Amino acid sequence: MTSASQKVVGGHYQILHKLGEGGFGTTFLAEDSQRLNSRLVVKQLDYTSNDPEKQKKVEELFQREAETLLKLGDHDQIPYLDAYFQENQKFYLVQELIEGHQLSEELSPGKKFEEHEVIELLEEVLKILQFIHTQGVIHRDIKPENIMRREKDEQLVLIDFGGVKHIVSGAGNTTIQGKNTQIYTPDYAPREQILGRTEFNSDIYPLGIIAIQALTGLAAKDIPRDSRTAEFTWREEAPQVSDRLATVVDKMVRDDFERRYKSVEDVLDDLRELKKTLVLGFQQVKPPVKTGMLKIRLSKKSLLLLSLVLAPLLAVIAFASGFLLFLPKKSPNPSVSDPPNQSEPIVTPQPEATSSSPANNQPSPAATPSPTSSSGEATSPEPEADSSSSAENQEPEPATSDSTPPDSEEGGIFLRPESLQDNQ
């Protein structure tokens, strides 16, 4: 008897060892003998029927679903289908091997994801589902074990579609040697799928369960439920989660599929709006700056740029200040004494004699005799025709205060700290 490790299927797929076994068949790691370094996954689906009509029907459905998997393999986050064939009344699918780990390894008990991590996870898987649904395909078995984290690029990959399993189950072979042949996982399956009515939004429900696991750190079977409404009551287990994200997740896992999101596009739209809110929430609102309390924090590069801009400006200001400083000052207006008492005669002031030291004492010039009239009375001399003669008849100028600063004094220069922006 040939052991599994020595078995060759499809003419050139060498079975290396068994990876797993389920209700519909067995999964093997294989190698293509016609290509170097080409390890693949071979899925053997068990189905036997003594009814020729059922056998023919299953063969036709298998052919159709395999062709669908070929189209889905065009997406980078879905394993491509390398080959499919029937051999010894068994169906075989040969698919790409995804090197990495299952998402279930990241959902460890007690570990709670951050909100942005859950949003990223949901968006990534929803975009894969969006592509699948446009091809008219429903995955039917979304769970952490069927989502792989690819090692080479850390992207999520959706594996193990339930479409081919549905073919075998729909053909009437639901009891294969006592194996469990249901094509869903109870903790992740919505009520309508359990009742046999699978919808496109049936794939949204299990993804919402995974989101609750990530936010609460609970296993799927331990998520609390309202016994009356059958809705999940998980928010108390994750009080750190925002209401907006919790509302999105709640709508993903509605027990009634008609109250659930109708399509993955609807979920993606709400997640995009939620991300905008989160981004705005992370922006720090700076308090108003009080005058004289501004703290300037600049990087080295900013300081260098600022010095290059301010240096020429300060040089111009310094030059202008020095220029103004050395300008000749204007003489202040002479102070004019209060007008004399009108009762006293106005006497024209005579020029004061310049005092001199005794060594340089000079004789005073002889006084000029006053002219006399013909009557012998002394007469005042006629005023000379110069500017001083009119000064007596002019109103005295108002006195100016010496406290007024001269025009040449330099004013203070103020740089407002508000004009400097925080470049940190």
JSON list of C-alpha atoms in Angstrom, two decimals, residues 2 22 102 121-122 162 179 190 268 271-272 303 367 422:
[
{"chain": "A", "resi": 2, "resn": "THR", "atom": "CA", "xyz": [1.38, 3.37, -0.98]},
{"chain": "A", "resi": 22, "resn": "GLY", "atom": "CA", "xyz": [-11.94, 17.96, 7.83]},
{"chain": "A", "resi": 102, "resn": "GLN", "atom": "CA", "xyz": [-3.24, 32.18, 10.97]},
{"chain": "A", "resi": 121, "resn": "LEU", "atom": "CA", "xyz": [-7.95, 44.63, 9.88]},
{"chain": "A", "resi": 122, "resn": "LEU", "atom": "CA", "xyz": [-11.59, 45.16, 8.91]},
{"chain": "A", "resi": 162, "resn": "GLY", "atom": "CA", "xyz": [-16.63, 27.01, 1.14]},
{"chain": "A", "resi": 179, "resn": "LYS", "atom": "CA", "xyz": [-17.75, 13.18, 9.67]},
{"chain": "A", "resi": 190, "resn": "PRO", "atom": "CA", "xyz": [-25.14, 33.89, 11.23]},
{"chain": "A", "resi": 268, "resn": "LEU", "atom": "CA", "xyz": [-16.21, 50.54, 4.21]},
{"chain": "A", "resi": 271, "resn": "LEU", "atom": "CA", "xyz": [-15.14, 53.07, 8.42]},
{"chain": "A", "resi": 272, "resn": "ARG", "atom": "CA", "xyz": [-13.76, 55.83, 6.20]},
{"chain": "A", "resi": 303, "resn": "LEU", "atom": "CA", "xyz": [16.99, 78.47, 13.98]},
{"chain": "A", "resi": 367, "resn": "ALA", "atom": "CA", "xyz": [28.74, 156.56, 26.26]},
{"chain": "A", "resi": 422, "resn": "ASP", "atom": "CA", "xyz": [6.35, 77.34, 16.50]}
]
